Amino acid sequence: MKQLLSERFYTYWADAEHSWTVRMTIKMRDSIDRTMMCEAVAATRQRYPYYGVRMQKTIGDNSFEYYALEENTLSWVVMPTQQPALLLSAESNYHLLAFSCWDDCIAIDFFHALTDGTGAYNVLRTLMYEYCRRRYDSQLSREGIRVAGDDVNPDEWVDPASLPRPENLDVLTVPPMPRPINLMNESVVPVQDAVETVYVQVSEEQMMQYVKTRDTSPATLISLMLDRAIARLHPDCDDAAPTVALAINQRPALGTPLASVSLASALRLPLTREVQQMADDLQETVFRGMVVLQSNADNVVDKFWMTNDRMDQLERIPTIAGRHQAMSGAYQQAIENITCVMSYVGKANFGAAERYICDLCTEVWTPYAITIELSAAGGQFSISWMQRLSSDAYLDAFIAELHRQGLDATIAWRRPLVVA
């Protein structure tokens, strides 16, 4: 049994209104064979014993309540429809992740406290290998893919919050941030409770050629494009700036590159009035500089331990219900500190199975007016635009910004958000 450490933030925030669940959907080139899919899921499960868990309430030596993860011997669930299983319930065999398959699609749903995009990509790579070698090619190459039968590296089990806290960090000073535009209160269009996913695609080749030419990265570029789009709709906002929170992987900075737990943090990238007046290439330089500064290893480590300290303080409250209540203000604090969120795990790298994949879509429960999840697979660079907005004013401005840079972005589909 493992007492929660790095998992605590999302666990104590999550409730009936804030699920903090993620869905990644792969569209295949052919219809899904459900029998083979179930076999592939069972084989994948063998490679990731640390994800075969259930969450339990325990009582500590101090008589305080805590959550802990314990082994769950029940199978991972594969739903036969697009509708996901309810996680941490009988429907999902009380697991923190589950799968679905329908038509030509395969999906994984997971609770963000269990892992993040980096961890989920590892599971998906294994799943795609196991499925495609059954469906298409029994001799499919496994190069670069974790598979059942591997020796599981002990470092995959490590939670950096259980390691000694580093000393003498060289934390770089980050300049004061302007007040972010709060789209939940300041949007130029009405905000709504319902979340819509709009799936935008750009050729992966075209996107990578652009970022290579401009010496930037997809995540930095899209963050800037999003800030610009918001700025265009708030031309008279002098006391605040559009501010994207760009998710990053903390593992390299923490020295735990193989860790399986959820280790995502965020950088804050404001587009100030001063920077808005600069040429496009200078804006890109400014954003690269902000990313380099805030992703300095010691800054990332310091932020990780600050969050850990806050969770330690939270656990001075003796009951789990009390901690959930104490976290109830996190929503308001979140929407006041940033304008929107952007996340890009990186290219999916499905190996030999990639030839059978059309694209990858990532959706996430989000408290923000706008959230973007980027994915790259099957030759497509995909932008999942999730909005709590009643019209497409911000989406149209964002796509126009991509077009202005010569990127042929098109809307492939749109529908209500689907997450567990």
Short mmCIF file of C-alpha atoms in Angstrom, two decimals:
data_model
loop_
_atom_site.label_atom_id
_atom_site.label_comp_id
_atom_site.label_asym_id
_atom_site.label_seq_id
_atom_site.Cartn_x
_atom_site.Cartn_y
_atom_site.Cartn_z
CA MET A 1 0.00 0.00 0.00
CA LYS A 2 1.32 3.43 -0.99
CA GLN A 3 0.24 6.56 0.85
CA LEU A 4 -0.39 9.40 -1.59
CA LEU A 5 2.34 12.03 -1.99
CA SER A 6 2.67 13.58 -5.46
CA GLU A 7 -0.91 12.47 -6.17
CA ARG A 8 -2.45 14.58 -3.40
CA PHE A 9 -3.09 17.84 -5.27
CA TYR A 10 -5.54 16.41 -7.82
CA THR A 11 -7.00 13.93 -5.34
CA TYR A 12 -8.03 16.58 -2.81
CA TRP A 13 -9.27 18.99 -5.50
CA ALA A 14 -11.35 16.39 -7.35
CA ASP A 15 -15.03 16.06 -6.51
CA ALA A 16 -18.36 15.63 -8.27
CA GLU A 17 -17.90 18.97 -10.07
CA HIS A 18 -14.15 18.76 -10.71
CA SER A 19 -13.32 15.31 -12.08
CA TRP A 20 -9.71 15.97 -13.20
CA THR A 21 -9.98 13.14 -15.71
CA VAL A 22 -8.28 12.86 -19.09
CA ARG A 23 -9.29 11.00 -22.24
CA MET A 24 -6.91 10.18 -25.09
CA THR A 25 -8.59 8.82 -28.23
CA ILE A 26 -6.75 7.17 -31.10
CA LYS A 27 -8.51 6.93 -34.45
CA MET A 28 -7.32 3.84 -36.30
CA ARG A 29 -7.33 3.20 -40.04
CA ASP A 30 -9.76 0.27 -39.64
CA SER A 31 -12.61 -0.79 -37.37
CA ILE A 32 -11.64 -2.15 -33.95
CA ASP A 33 -11.62 -5.86 -33.19
CA ARG A 34 -12.96 -5.87 -29.62
CA THR A 35 -11.60 -9.32 -28.75
CA MET A 36 -8.10 -8.30 -29.80
CA MET A 37 -8.50 -5.00 -27.97
CA CYS A 38 -9.36 -6.79 -24.71
CA GLU A 39 -6.38 -9.11 -25.15
CA ALA A 40 -4.12 -6.11 -25.80
CA VAL A 41 -5.37 -4.33 -22.67
CA ALA A 42 -4.74 -7.44 -20.55
CA ALA A 43 -1.19 -7.72 -21.93
CA THR A 44 -0.56 -4.01 -21.36
CA ARG A 45 -1.73 -4.32 -17.76
CA GLN A 46 1.12 -6.78 -17.08
CA ARG A 47 3.72 -4.15 -17.97
CA TYR A 48 2.38 -1.46 -15.62
CA PRO A 49 1.78 -3.01 -12.18
CA TYR A 50 1.87 0.43 -10.52
CA TYR A 51 -1.25 1.46 -12.48
CA GLY A 52 -3.20 -1.63 -11.40
CA VAL A 53 -4.38 0.01 -8.18
CA ARG A 54 -7.43 1.21 -6.30
CA MET A 55 -7.73 4.14 -3.91
CA GLN A 56 -8.55 3.38 -0.29
CA LYS A 57 -9.11 5.46 2.82
CA THR A 58 -6.71 4.56 5.64
CA ILE A 59 -6.13 5.72 9.21
CA GLY A 60 -2.60 6.83 10.12
CA ASP A 61 -0.75 6.33 13.39
CA ASN A 62 -1.92 9.83 14.35
CA SER A 63 -5.57 8.77 13.84
CA PHE A 64 -5.80 11.07 10.79
CA GLU A 65 -7.49 9.91 7.58
CA TYR A 66 -5.43 9.46 4.43
CA TYR A 67 -5.84 8.12 0.92
CA ALA A 68 -3.60 5.26 -0.16
CA LEU A 69 -3.16 3.18 -3.30
CA GLU A 70 -3.29 -0.58 -3.00
CA GLU A 71 -3.06 -3.38 -5.54
CA ASN A 72 -6.26 -4.01 -7.48
CA THR A 73 -6.34 -7.55 -8.88
CA LEU A 74 -9.50 -6.92 -10.92
CA SER A 75 -9.05 -6.49 -14.67
CA TRP A 76 -8.87 -3.19 -16.49
CA VAL A 77 -12.26 -2.47 -18.06
CA VAL A 78 -12.84 -2.04 -21.80
CA MET A 79 -16.14 -0.29 -22.51
CA PRO A 80 -17.78 -1.24 -25.85
CA THR A 81 -18.99 2.31 -26.57
CA GLN A 82 -17.70 5.86 -26.71
CA GLN A 83 -19.18 6.47 -23.26
CA PRO A 84 -16.38 6.07 -20.70
CA ALA A 85 -16.55 4.00 -17.55
CA LEU A 86 -16.92 5.90 -14.29
CA LEU A 87 -13.50 5.73 -12.68
CA LEU A 88 -13.05 4.65 -9.04
CA SER A 89 -16.40 2.86 -9.22
CA ALA A 90 -17.73 -0.65 -9.78
CA GLU A 91 -18.12 0.19 -13.48
CA SER A 92 -14.32 0.51 -13.82
CA ASN A 93 -13.57 -2.27 -11.30
CA TYR A 94 -12.51 0.57 -8.98
CA HIS A 95 -9.46 1.32 -11.12
CA LEU A 96 -8.17 4.85 -11.73
CA LEU A 97 -8.02 4.19 -15.46
CA ALA A 98 -10.17 2.38 -18.04
CA PHE A 99 -10.49 1.93 -21.79
CA SER A 100 -13.14 2.14 -24.49
CA CYS A 101 -13.36 0.98 -28.09
CA TRP A 102 -16.01 1.69 -30.72
CA ASP A 103 -16.10 1.94 -34.52
CA ASP A 104 -12.49 2.76 -35.48
CA CYS A 105 -11.52 4.37 -32.15
CA ILE A 106 -9.62 3.32 -29.03
CA ALA A 107 -9.57 5.48 -25.87
CA ILE A 108 -7.91 5.53 -22.47
CA ASP A 109 -9.48 7.42 -19.57
CA PHE A 110 -7.49 8.16 -16.44
CA PHE A 111 -7.60 10.18 -13.24
CA HIS A 112 -4.93 12.88 -13.29
CA ALA A 113 -3.83 11.94 -9.77
CA LEU A 114 -2.71 8.53 -11.09
CA THR A 115 -0.44 9.90 -13.80
CA ASP A 116 -0.10 12.59 -16.45
CA GLY A 117 0.26 12.69 -20.23
CA THR A 118 3.80 11.31 -20.10
CA GLY A 119 2.68 8.24 -18.15
CA ALA A 120 -0.42 7.75 -20.30
CA TYR A 121 1.64 7.90 -23.51
CA ASN A 122 3.76 5.01 -22.24
CA VAL A 123 0.62 2.93 -21.66
CA LEU A 124 -0.79 3.86 -25.08
CA ARG A 125 2.45 2.92 -26.86
CA THR A 126 2.35 -0.51 -25.27
CA LEU A 127 -1.36 -0.88 -26.02
CA MET A 128 -0.91 0.07 -29.67
CA TYR A 129 1.93 -2.42 -30.05
CA GLU A 130 -0.09 -5.21 -28.43
CA TYR A 131 -3.21 -4.44 -30.45
CA CYS A 132 -1.54 -3.92 -33.82
CA ARG A 133 0.59 -7.05 -33.59
CA ARG A 134 -2.64 -9.00 -33.08
CA ARG A 135 -4.69 -7.11 -35.64
CA TYR A 136 -2.14 -6.58 -38.41
CA ASP A 137 1.35 -8.04 -38.03
CA SER A 138 2.47 -10.72 -35.56
CA GLN A 139 6.10 -9.73 -36.27
CA LEU A 140 5.53 -6.02 -35.56
CA SER A 141 8.70 -4.37 -34.28
CA ARG A 142 8.66 -3.47 -30.58
CA GLU A 143 11.63 -1.12 -30.85
CA GLY A 144 11.28 1.72 -28.34
CA ILE A 145 8.16 0.18 -26.78
CA ARG A 146 7.71 -1.21 -23.26
CA VAL A 147 6.06 -4.64 -23.33
CA ALA A 148 4.93 -7.34 -20.91
CA GLY A 149 7.85 -9.49 -19.84
CA ASP A 150 10.24 -6.56 -19.56
CA ASP A 151 12.05 -6.09 -16.30
CA VAL A 152 10.24 -3.12 -14.76
CA ASN A 153 12.90 -0.60 -13.79
CA PRO A 154 12.66 0.19 -10.05
CA ASP A 155 12.95 3.88 -10.96
CA GLU A 156 9.46 3.68 -12.48
CA TRP A 157 8.07 3.19 -8.96
CA VAL A 158 9.89 6.19 -7.48
CA ASP A 159 7.85 9.14 -6.24
CA PRO A 160 10.21 12.14 -6.01
CA ALA A 161 8.22 13.43 -3.03
CA SER A 162 9.53 10.43 -1.08
CA LEU A 163 13.18 11.37 -1.77
CA PRO A 164 15.33 13.72 0.32
CA ARG A 165 14.64 17.37 -0.39
CA PRO A 166 17.56 18.95 -2.29
CA GLU A 167 19.41 21.83 -0.70
CA ASN A 168 21.17 24.94 -2.02
CA LEU A 169 19.00 25.33 -5.10
CA ASP A 170 20.03 28.07 -7.52
CA VAL A 171 16.57 29.47 -8.25
CA LEU A 172 16.49 32.15 -10.94
CA THR A 173 14.39 35.25 -10.28
CA VAL A 174 11.25 35.42 -12.41
CA PRO A 175 10.02 38.99 -13.06
CA PRO A 176 6.64 39.95 -11.54
CA MET A 177 3.68 38.84 -13.63
CA PRO A 178 0.92 41.19 -14.78
CA ARG A 179 -2.64 40.47 -13.73
CA PRO A 180 -4.01 37.79 -16.07
CA ILE A 181 -7.18 38.40 -18.03
CA ASN A 182 -9.81 36.22 -16.34
CA LEU A 183 -11.95 34.90 -19.16
CA MET A 184 -14.44 33.34 -16.77
CA ASN A 185 -15.35 36.89 -15.71
CA GLU A 186 -14.02 39.10 -18.51
CA SER A 187 -14.79 37.18 -21.71
CA VAL A 188 -16.25 39.21 -24.58
CA VAL A 189 -18.81 36.40 -25.10
CA PRO A 190 -20.99 34.64 -22.50
CA VAL A 191 -19.43 31.79 -20.54
CA GLN A 192 -21.39 28.55 -20.13
CA ASP A 193 -21.16 25.46 -17.94
CA ALA A 194 -21.08 23.01 -20.86
CA VAL A 195 -17.67 22.32 -22.41
CA GLU A 196 -17.28 21.83 -26.16
CA THR A 197 -14.32 20.15 -27.85
CA VAL A 198 -13.33 21.54 -31.25
CA TYR A 199 -10.77 19.37 -33.04
CA VAL A 200 -8.39 21.41 -35.21
CA GLN A 201 -5.76 19.79 -37.42
CA VAL A 202 -2.57 20.98 -39.10
CA SER A 203 -0.21 18.84 -41.14
CA GLU A 204 2.53 17.62 -38.80
CA GLU A 205 5.09 18.17 -41.55
CA GLN A 206 3.95 21.77 -42.03
CA MET A 207 3.98 22.49 -38.29
CA MET A 208 7.43 21.02 -37.70
CA GLN A 209 8.86 22.86 -40.70
CA TYR A 210 7.51 26.13 -39.31
CA VAL A 211 8.92 25.67 -35.80
CA LYS A 212 12.26 24.54 -37.20
CA THR A 213 12.51 27.63 -39.39
CA ARG A 214 11.55 29.94 -36.50
CA ASP A 215 13.73 28.15 -33.91
CA THR A 216 10.80 27.61 -31.58
CA SER A 217 8.73 24.64 -30.37
CA PRO A 218 5.10 23.66 -31.00
CA ALA A 219 4.17 24.33 -27.37
CA THR A 220 5.78 27.78 -27.29
CA LEU A 221 4.36 28.70 -30.69
CA ILE A 222 0.77 27.69 -29.88
CA SER A 223 0.97 29.45 -26.50
CA LEU A 224 1.95 32.67 -28.26
CA MET A 225 -0.75 32.24 -30.93
CA LEU A 226 -3.35 31.76 -28.19
CA ASP A 227 -2.20 34.82 -26.27
CA ARG A 228 -2.28 36.88 -29.47
CA ALA A 229 -5.80 35.74 -30.29
CA ILE A 230 -7.05 36.72 -26.84
CA ALA A 231 -5.21 40.05 -27.00
CA ARG A 232 -6.97 40.92 -30.27
CA LEU A 233 -10.34 40.56 -28.54
CA HIS A 234 -9.23 42.69 -25.57
CA PRO A 235 -7.54 45.65 -27.32
CA ASP A 236 -8.34 48.14 -24.56
CA CYS A 237 -7.28 45.99 -21.61
CA ASP A 238 -4.38 47.97 -20.11
CA ASP A 239 -4.44 46.55 -16.59
CA ALA A 240 -4.19 42.84 -17.48
CA ALA A 241 -2.56 40.55 -20.03
CA PRO A 242 -3.59 37.27 -21.67
CA THR A 243 -1.57 34.63 -19.80
CA VAL A 244 -1.22 31.05 -20.97
CA ALA A 245 -0.26 28.39 -18.43
CA LEU A 246 2.01 26.02 -20.36
CA ALA A 247 2.21 22.55 -18.82
CA ILE A 248 5.67 21.01 -18.44
CA ASN A 249 7.08 17.64 -17.41
CA GLN A 250 8.92 17.91 -14.08
CA ARG A 251 10.68 14.54 -14.32
CA PRO A 252 13.97 15.67 -15.93
CA ALA A 253 14.48 18.49 -13.42
CA LEU A 254 13.66 16.21 -10.49
CA GLY A 255 16.12 13.57 -11.68
CA THR A 256 13.37 10.94 -11.95
CA PRO A 257 12.89 10.54 -15.73
CA LEU A 258 11.18 7.14 -15.40
CA ALA A 259 8.76 8.04 -12.58
CA SER A 260 5.21 6.88 -13.27
CA VAL A 261 3.36 9.32 -10.99
CA SER A 262 1.72 12.56 -12.08
CA LEU A 263 4.51 15.13 -12.40
CA ALA A 264 3.15 18.00 -14.46
CA SER A 265 3.60 21.65 -13.56
CA ALA A 266 3.07 24.87 -15.48
CA LEU A 267 4.88 27.97 -16.69
CA ARG A 268 3.07 31.30 -16.97
CA LEU A 269 3.45 33.08 -20.31
CA PRO A 270 1.86 36.55 -20.40
CA LEU A 271 1.68 38.65 -23.56
CA THR A 272 2.13 42.13 -22.13
CA ARG A 273 1.13 45.32 -23.90
CA GLU A 274 4.81 46.09 -24.51
CA VAL A 275 5.46 42.72 -26.16
CA GLN A 276 2.27 43.02 -28.23
CA GLN A 277 3.84 46.03 -29.99
CA MET A 278 6.88 43.98 -31.08
CA ALA A 279 7.36 42.19 -34.40
CA ASP A 280 6.35 38.52 -34.52
CA ASP A 281 9.92 37.20 -34.43
CA LEU A 282 10.74 39.31 -31.37
CA GLN A 283 7.60 38.08 -29.62
CA GLU A 284 8.78 34.52 -30.26
CA THR A 285 12.18 35.40 -28.79
CA VAL A 286 10.54 36.82 -25.66
CA PHE A 287 8.42 33.70 -25.21
CA ARG A 288 11.41 31.39 -25.68
CA GLY A 289 13.19 33.40 -23.00
CA MET A 290 10.30 33.07 -20.56
CA VAL A 291 10.18 29.31 -21.14
CA VAL A 292 13.93 28.92 -20.62
CA LEU A 293 13.88 31.01 -17.44
CA GLN A 294 10.91 29.35 -15.76
CA SER A 295 11.91 25.82 -16.80
CA ASN A 296 15.35 26.19 -15.23
CA ALA A 297 15.82 22.90 -13.37
CA ASP A 298 16.18 24.42 -9.91
CA ASN A 299 13.10 26.60 -10.44
CA VAL A 300 11.08 23.51 -11.35
CA VAL A 301 12.39 21.58 -8.34
CA ASP A 302 11.66 24.50 -6.02
CA LYS A 303 8.09 24.76 -7.32
CA PHE A 304 7.57 21.01 -6.90
CA TRP A 305 8.57 21.15 -3.25
CA MET A 306 6.49 24.27 -2.62
CA THR A 307 3.43 22.35 -3.83
CA ASN A 308 4.45 19.40 -1.66
CA ASP A 309 4.71 21.73 1.35
CA ARG A 310 1.18 23.01 0.72
CA MET A 311 -0.11 19.45 0.61
CA ASP A 312 1.70 18.67 3.88
CA GLN A 313 -0.03 21.67 5.44
CA LEU A 314 -3.36 20.49 4.06
CA GLU A 315 -2.87 17.12 5.72
CA ARG A 316 -2.74 18.80 9.11
CA ILE A 317 -6.52 18.69 8.75
CA PRO A 318 -7.46 15.32 10.28
CA THR A 319 -10.22 14.27 7.87
CA ILE A 320 -10.33 13.76 4.12
CA ALA A 321 -13.65 15.62 3.96
CA GLY A 322 -12.03 18.58 5.70
CA ARG A 323 -9.20 18.65 3.17
CA HIS A 324 -11.63 18.58 0.26
CA GLN A 325 -13.45 21.51 1.86
CA ALA A 326 -10.18 23.40 2.30
CA MET A 327 -9.42 22.87 -1.40
CA SER A 328 -12.80 24.26 -2.46
CA GLY A 329 -11.23 27.66 -3.09
CA ALA A 330 -8.70 26.22 -5.54
CA TYR A 331 -11.07 26.72 -8.47
CA GLN A 332 -11.42 30.46 -7.93
CA GLN A 333 -7.70 30.84 -7.37
CA ALA A 334 -6.94 28.91 -10.56
CA ILE A 335 -9.12 30.99 -12.87
CA GLU A 336 -7.76 34.22 -11.36
CA ASN A 337 -4.08 33.26 -11.80
CA ILE A 338 -4.13 32.33 -15.50
CA THR A 339 -6.21 33.03 -18.58
CA CYS A 340 -6.10 29.58 -20.20
CA VAL A 341 -4.08 26.35 -20.31
CA MET A 342 -1.96 24.76 -23.03
CA SER A 343 -0.43 21.28 -22.85
CA TYR A 344 1.75 19.28 -25.24
CA VAL A 345 3.32 16.02 -24.08
CA GLY A 346 5.29 15.70 -27.30
CA LYS A 347 5.10 13.48 -30.36
CA ALA A 348 3.35 10.23 -29.49
CA ASN A 349 6.07 8.01 -31.05
CA PHE A 350 3.99 4.88 -31.49
CA GLY A 351 6.82 3.15 -33.33
CA ALA A 352 5.90 0.54 -35.92
CA ALA A 353 2.21 0.80 -34.96
CA GLU A 354 2.05 4.40 -36.18
CA ARG A 355 1.31 3.28 -39.75
CA TYR A 356 -2.10 2.01 -38.60
CA ILE A 357 -3.05 5.22 -36.77
CA CYS A 358 -4.87 8.22 -38.24
CA ASP A 359 -4.67 10.69 -35.36
CA LEU A 360 -4.72 11.23 -31.60
CA CYS A 361 -7.08 13.48 -29.65
CA THR A 362 -6.60 14.48 -26.01
CA GLU A 363 -9.49 15.84 -23.93
CA VAL A 364 -9.40 16.87 -20.29
CA TRP A 365 -11.85 18.09 -17.71
CA THR A 366 -11.03 21.76 -17.34
CA PRO A 367 -12.10 24.61 -15.04
CA TYR A 368 -10.95 27.24 -17.54
CA ALA A 369 -12.78 29.06 -20.31
CA ILE A 370 -10.23 27.77 -22.84
CA THR A 371 -7.92 24.76 -22.65
CA ILE A 372 -5.76 23.42 -25.47
CA GLU A 373 -4.29 19.92 -25.67
CA LEU A 374 -1.82 19.27 -28.49
CA SER A 375 -1.11 15.84 -29.97
CA ALA A 376 1.04 14.59 -32.85
CA ALA A 377 0.43 11.17 -34.42
CA GLY A 378 -0.35 9.65 -37.80
CA GLY A 379 1.11 12.63 -39.66
CA GLN A 380 -1.36 15.04 -38.05
CA PHE A 381 -0.65 17.79 -35.55
CA SER A 382 -3.91 17.96 -33.62
CA ILE A 383 -5.23 20.79 -31.48
CA SER A 384 -8.04 19.89 -29.09
CA TRP A 385 -9.67 23.22 -28.29
CA MET A 386 -11.96 22.93 -25.26
CA GLN A 387 -14.13 25.94 -24.50
CA ARG A 388 -16.76 27.02 -22.00
CA LEU A 389 -17.84 29.80 -24.35
CA SER A 390 -21.16 30.36 -26.10
CA SER A 391 -19.63 31.46 -29.42
CA ASP A 392 -16.47 30.96 -31.47
CA ALA A 393 -15.03 34.47 -31.15
CA TYR A 394 -11.80 33.29 -29.49
CA LEU A 395 -11.54 30.14 -31.61
CA ASP A 396 -11.94 32.16 -34.81
CA ALA A 397 -9.26 34.61 -33.67
CA PHE A 398 -6.92 31.72 -32.84
CA ILE A 399 -7.38 29.97 -36.19
CA ALA A 400 -6.95 33.31 -37.97
CA GLU A 401 -3.64 33.72 -36.13
CA LEU A 402 -2.48 30.29 -37.32
CA HIS A 403 -3.50 31.18 -40.88
CA ARG A 404 -1.60 34.46 -40.60
CA GLN A 405 1.53 32.40 -39.95
CA GLY A 406 0.88 30.27 -43.03
CA LEU A 407 -0.39 27.22 -41.13
CA ASP A 408 -3.34 25.51 -42.83
CA ALA A 409 -5.44 24.81 -39.75
CA THR A 410 -8.88 23.30 -40.32
CA ILE A 411 -11.68 22.16 -38.01
CA ALA A 412 -12.13 18.38 -38.39
CA TRP A 413 -15.06 17.98 -35.98
CA ARG A 414 -16.70 19.38 -32.87
CA ARG A 415 -18.90 17.92 -30.13
CA PRO A 416 -19.52 18.12 -26.36
CA LEU A 417 -16.52 17.19 -24.23
CA VAL A 418 -16.26 13.45 -23.50
CA VAL A 419 -14.30 12.49 -20.37
CA ALA A 420 -14.86 9.98 -17.58
#
